[in-house]
């Protein structure tokens, strides 16, 4: 079986349209499902959030975000992807719970975006982006999310960041 190199996958993401990106995501899921999880590894979490991109956030700023993320995430075993449009961000962070929450807390305070809204944060068996400290993908379409979070998941998310006020996360 031929395997794609990390650089080939990054090239595919950077040149992919939305349909190809969905196919690539499915391939990544299957690839990661084949990898055995070591018993001594700590519980992995996946956190997904969306936010509004600041009008002052340039493409150069995003390149800097990706560069710094790749350097820092390699040191703390965090992986993921940052998808961005002209006015929105969607980011996936994967790693140990405390580490992912610490990174997300720093991200929330970044002035290059606002209105951060956690969409998903749960324990997972494997990473979707195991080979990427932080992949990046610019999309020309808009990202809209109209999903709701049930009360049990809302409580889980709040407990992960140790707060009791749902309004801090933009939840009603």
Short mmCIF file of C-alpha atoms in Angstrom, two decimals:
data_model
loop_
_atom_site.label_atom_id
_atom_site.label_comp_id
_atom_site.label_asym_id
_atom_site.label_seq_id
_atom_site.Cartn_x
_atom_site.Cartn_y
_atom_site.Cartn_z
CA UNK A 1 0.00 0.00 0.00
CA UNK A 2 1.43 3.37 -1.00
CA UNK A 3 1.26 5.99 1.70
CA UNK A 4 1.11 9.75 1.29
CA UNK A 5 3.87 11.78 2.83
CA UNK A 6 3.01 14.64 5.16
CA UNK A 7 4.17 17.18 2.58
CA UNK A 8 1.90 15.61 -0.06
CA UNK A 9 -1.08 15.79 2.30
CA UNK A 10 -0.35 19.44 3.09
CA UNK A 11 -0.15 20.19 -0.64
CA UNK A 12 -3.46 18.38 -1.18
CA UNK A 13 -5.14 20.40 1.57
CA UNK A 14 -3.75 23.69 0.31
CA UNK A 15 -5.02 23.05 -3.22
CA UNK A 16 -8.23 21.19 -2.33
CA UNK A 17 -11.74 22.30 -2.94
CA UNK A 18 -14.42 21.57 -0.34
CA UNK A 19 -15.42 18.18 -1.81
CA UNK A 20 -11.82 17.02 -1.99
CA UNK A 21 -11.25 18.18 1.58
CA UNK A 22 -14.19 16.03 2.74
CA UNK A 23 -12.75 13.03 0.91
CA UNK A 24 -9.34 13.70 2.45
CA UNK A 25 -10.93 13.90 5.90
CA UNK A 26 -12.54 10.49 5.39
CA UNK A 27 -9.19 9.03 4.30
CA UNK A 28 -7.50 10.48 7.37
CA UNK A 29 -10.14 8.90 9.62
CA UNK A 30 -9.57 5.50 8.03
CA UNK A 31 -5.78 5.87 8.19
CA UNK A 32 -5.88 6.78 11.86
CA UNK A 33 -8.31 3.95 12.64
CA UNK A 34 -5.64 1.52 11.46
CA UNK A 35 -3.02 2.89 13.87
CA UNK A 36 -2.89 1.04 17.20
CA UNK A 37 -3.31 3.22 20.29
CA UNK A 38 -0.64 2.59 22.90
CA UNK A 39 -2.05 1.77 26.31
CA UNK A 40 0.36 4.10 28.09
CA UNK A 41 -0.91 7.12 26.13
CA UNK A 42 -3.07 9.60 28.01
CA UNK A 43 -6.68 10.18 27.00
CA UNK A 44 -6.94 12.25 23.85
CA UNK A 45 -9.47 15.04 23.42
CA UNK A 46 -10.66 16.78 20.30
CA UNK A 47 -11.88 20.37 20.57
CA UNK A 48 -13.53 22.20 17.68
CA UNK A 49 -14.39 25.88 17.81
CA UNK A 50 -15.50 28.59 15.44
CA UNK A 51 -14.94 32.32 15.68
CA UNK A 52 -15.28 35.54 13.73
CA UNK A 53 -12.11 36.74 12.05
CA UNK A 54 -11.18 40.31 12.91
CA UNK A 55 -11.24 42.71 9.97
CA UNK A 56 -7.66 43.59 10.94
CA UNK A 57 -6.46 39.96 10.64
CA UNK A 58 -4.44 39.67 7.43
CA UNK A 59 -3.30 36.63 5.48
CA UNK A 60 0.19 37.34 6.83
CA UNK A 61 -1.24 37.17 10.36
CA UNK A 62 -2.70 33.74 9.58
CA UNK A 63 0.64 32.52 8.23
CA UNK A 64 2.24 33.72 11.47
CA UNK A 65 -0.44 31.94 13.54
CA UNK A 66 0.26 28.70 11.66
CA UNK A 67 4.04 29.05 11.96
CA UNK A 68 3.94 29.73 15.71
CA UNK A 69 1.32 26.99 16.25
CA UNK A 70 3.44 24.42 14.45
CA UNK A 71 6.51 25.28 16.48
CA UNK A 72 4.70 25.39 19.85
CA UNK A 73 2.36 22.45 19.26
CA UNK A 74 5.25 20.13 18.40
CA UNK A 75 6.60 20.72 21.91
CA UNK A 76 3.30 19.97 23.69
CA UNK A 77 1.93 17.15 21.47
CA UNK A 78 -1.05 19.10 20.07
CA UNK A 79 -2.22 18.52 16.51
CA UNK A 80 -5.00 19.96 14.40
CA UNK A 81 -6.11 22.16 11.55
CA UNK A 82 -7.08 25.81 11.13
CA UNK A 83 -9.62 26.46 8.39
CA UNK A 84 -10.24 30.10 7.58
CA UNK A 85 -12.35 32.24 5.29
CA UNK A 86 -12.35 35.99 4.84
CA UNK A 87 -14.49 36.37 7.97
CA UNK A 88 -14.51 33.09 9.96
CA UNK A 89 -12.23 30.54 11.62
CA UNK A 90 -12.85 26.88 12.35
CA UNK A 91 -10.12 25.11 14.28
CA UNK A 92 -9.63 21.56 15.49
CA UNK A 93 -7.24 20.92 18.38
CA UNK A 94 -6.24 17.42 19.46
CA UNK A 95 -4.20 16.34 22.45
CA UNK A 96 -4.31 15.74 26.18
CA UNK A 97 -7.33 17.45 27.77
CA UNK A 98 -5.47 19.91 29.99
CA UNK A 99 -3.11 20.89 27.21
CA UNK A 100 -5.88 21.39 24.66
CA UNK A 101 -7.88 23.50 27.11
CA UNK A 102 -4.81 25.62 27.93
CA UNK A 103 -4.20 26.24 24.21
CA UNK A 104 -7.88 27.08 23.64
CA UNK A 105 -7.81 29.51 26.56
CA UNK A 106 -4.88 31.36 24.94
CA UNK A 107 -6.66 31.34 21.58
CA UNK A 108 -9.79 32.89 23.11
CA UNK A 109 -7.72 35.93 24.15
CA UNK A 110 -6.21 36.48 20.69
CA UNK A 111 -7.39 39.80 19.23
CA UNK A 112 -7.24 38.51 15.65
CA UNK A 113 -10.68 36.98 16.15
CA UNK A 114 -13.68 37.20 18.45
CA UNK A 115 -16.86 35.42 19.46
CA UNK A 116 -15.17 32.08 19.94
CA UNK A 117 -17.76 29.30 20.23
CA UNK A 118 -16.77 25.78 21.24
CA UNK A 119 -18.63 23.34 19.00
CA UNK A 120 -17.20 20.01 20.16
CA UNK A 121 -14.94 18.79 22.92
CA UNK A 122 -14.87 15.14 23.84
CA UNK A 123 -12.52 12.26 24.49
CA UNK A 124 -11.50 10.43 21.31
CA UNK A 125 -9.67 7.21 20.55
CA UNK A 126 -7.42 8.57 17.83
CA UNK A 127 -6.38 11.81 16.18
CA UNK A 128 -7.69 12.94 12.81
CA UNK A 129 -4.59 15.11 12.29
CA UNK A 130 -1.89 12.98 13.90
CA UNK A 131 0.81 14.07 11.44
CA UNK A 132 0.13 17.82 11.60
CA UNK A 133 1.17 20.14 14.39
CA UNK A 134 -1.23 22.58 12.68
CA UNK A 135 -2.49 22.23 9.14
CA UNK A 136 -3.96 25.30 7.49
CA UNK A 137 -6.63 25.65 4.82
CA UNK A 138 -8.09 28.79 3.28
CA UNK A 139 -11.61 28.37 1.94
CA UNK A 140 -13.38 30.79 -0.33
CA UNK A 141 -16.83 29.73 0.84
CA UNK A 142 -18.41 30.90 4.07
CA UNK A 143 -18.60 28.66 7.14
CA UNK A 144 -21.98 28.58 8.85
CA UNK A 145 -22.94 26.47 11.83
CA UNK A 146 -26.48 26.22 13.07
CA UNK A 147 -26.12 23.29 15.42
CA UNK A 148 -27.29 23.14 18.98
CA UNK A 149 -25.54 21.53 21.92
CA UNK A 150 -27.54 19.42 24.36
CA UNK A 151 -27.39 20.23 28.07
CA UNK A 152 -25.18 17.24 28.96
CA UNK A 153 -22.50 18.25 26.44
CA UNK A 154 -22.78 21.88 27.52
CA UNK A 155 -22.07 20.82 31.12
CA UNK A 156 -19.13 18.71 29.96
CA UNK A 157 -17.63 21.62 28.02
CA UNK A 158 -18.07 23.97 30.94
CA UNK A 159 -16.50 21.52 33.36
CA UNK A 160 -13.49 21.14 31.06
CA UNK A 161 -12.63 24.79 31.42
CA UNK A 162 -13.78 25.06 35.02
CA UNK A 163 -16.39 27.78 34.66
CA UNK A 164 -20.02 27.91 35.62
CA UNK A 165 -21.27 30.75 33.43
CA UNK A 166 -22.36 29.54 29.99
CA UNK A 167 -22.29 33.08 28.58
CA UNK A 168 -18.46 33.07 28.63
CA UNK A 169 -18.51 30.51 25.84
CA UNK A 170 -21.22 32.32 23.94
CA UNK A 171 -23.77 29.67 24.93
CA UNK A 172 -27.32 30.50 25.87
#
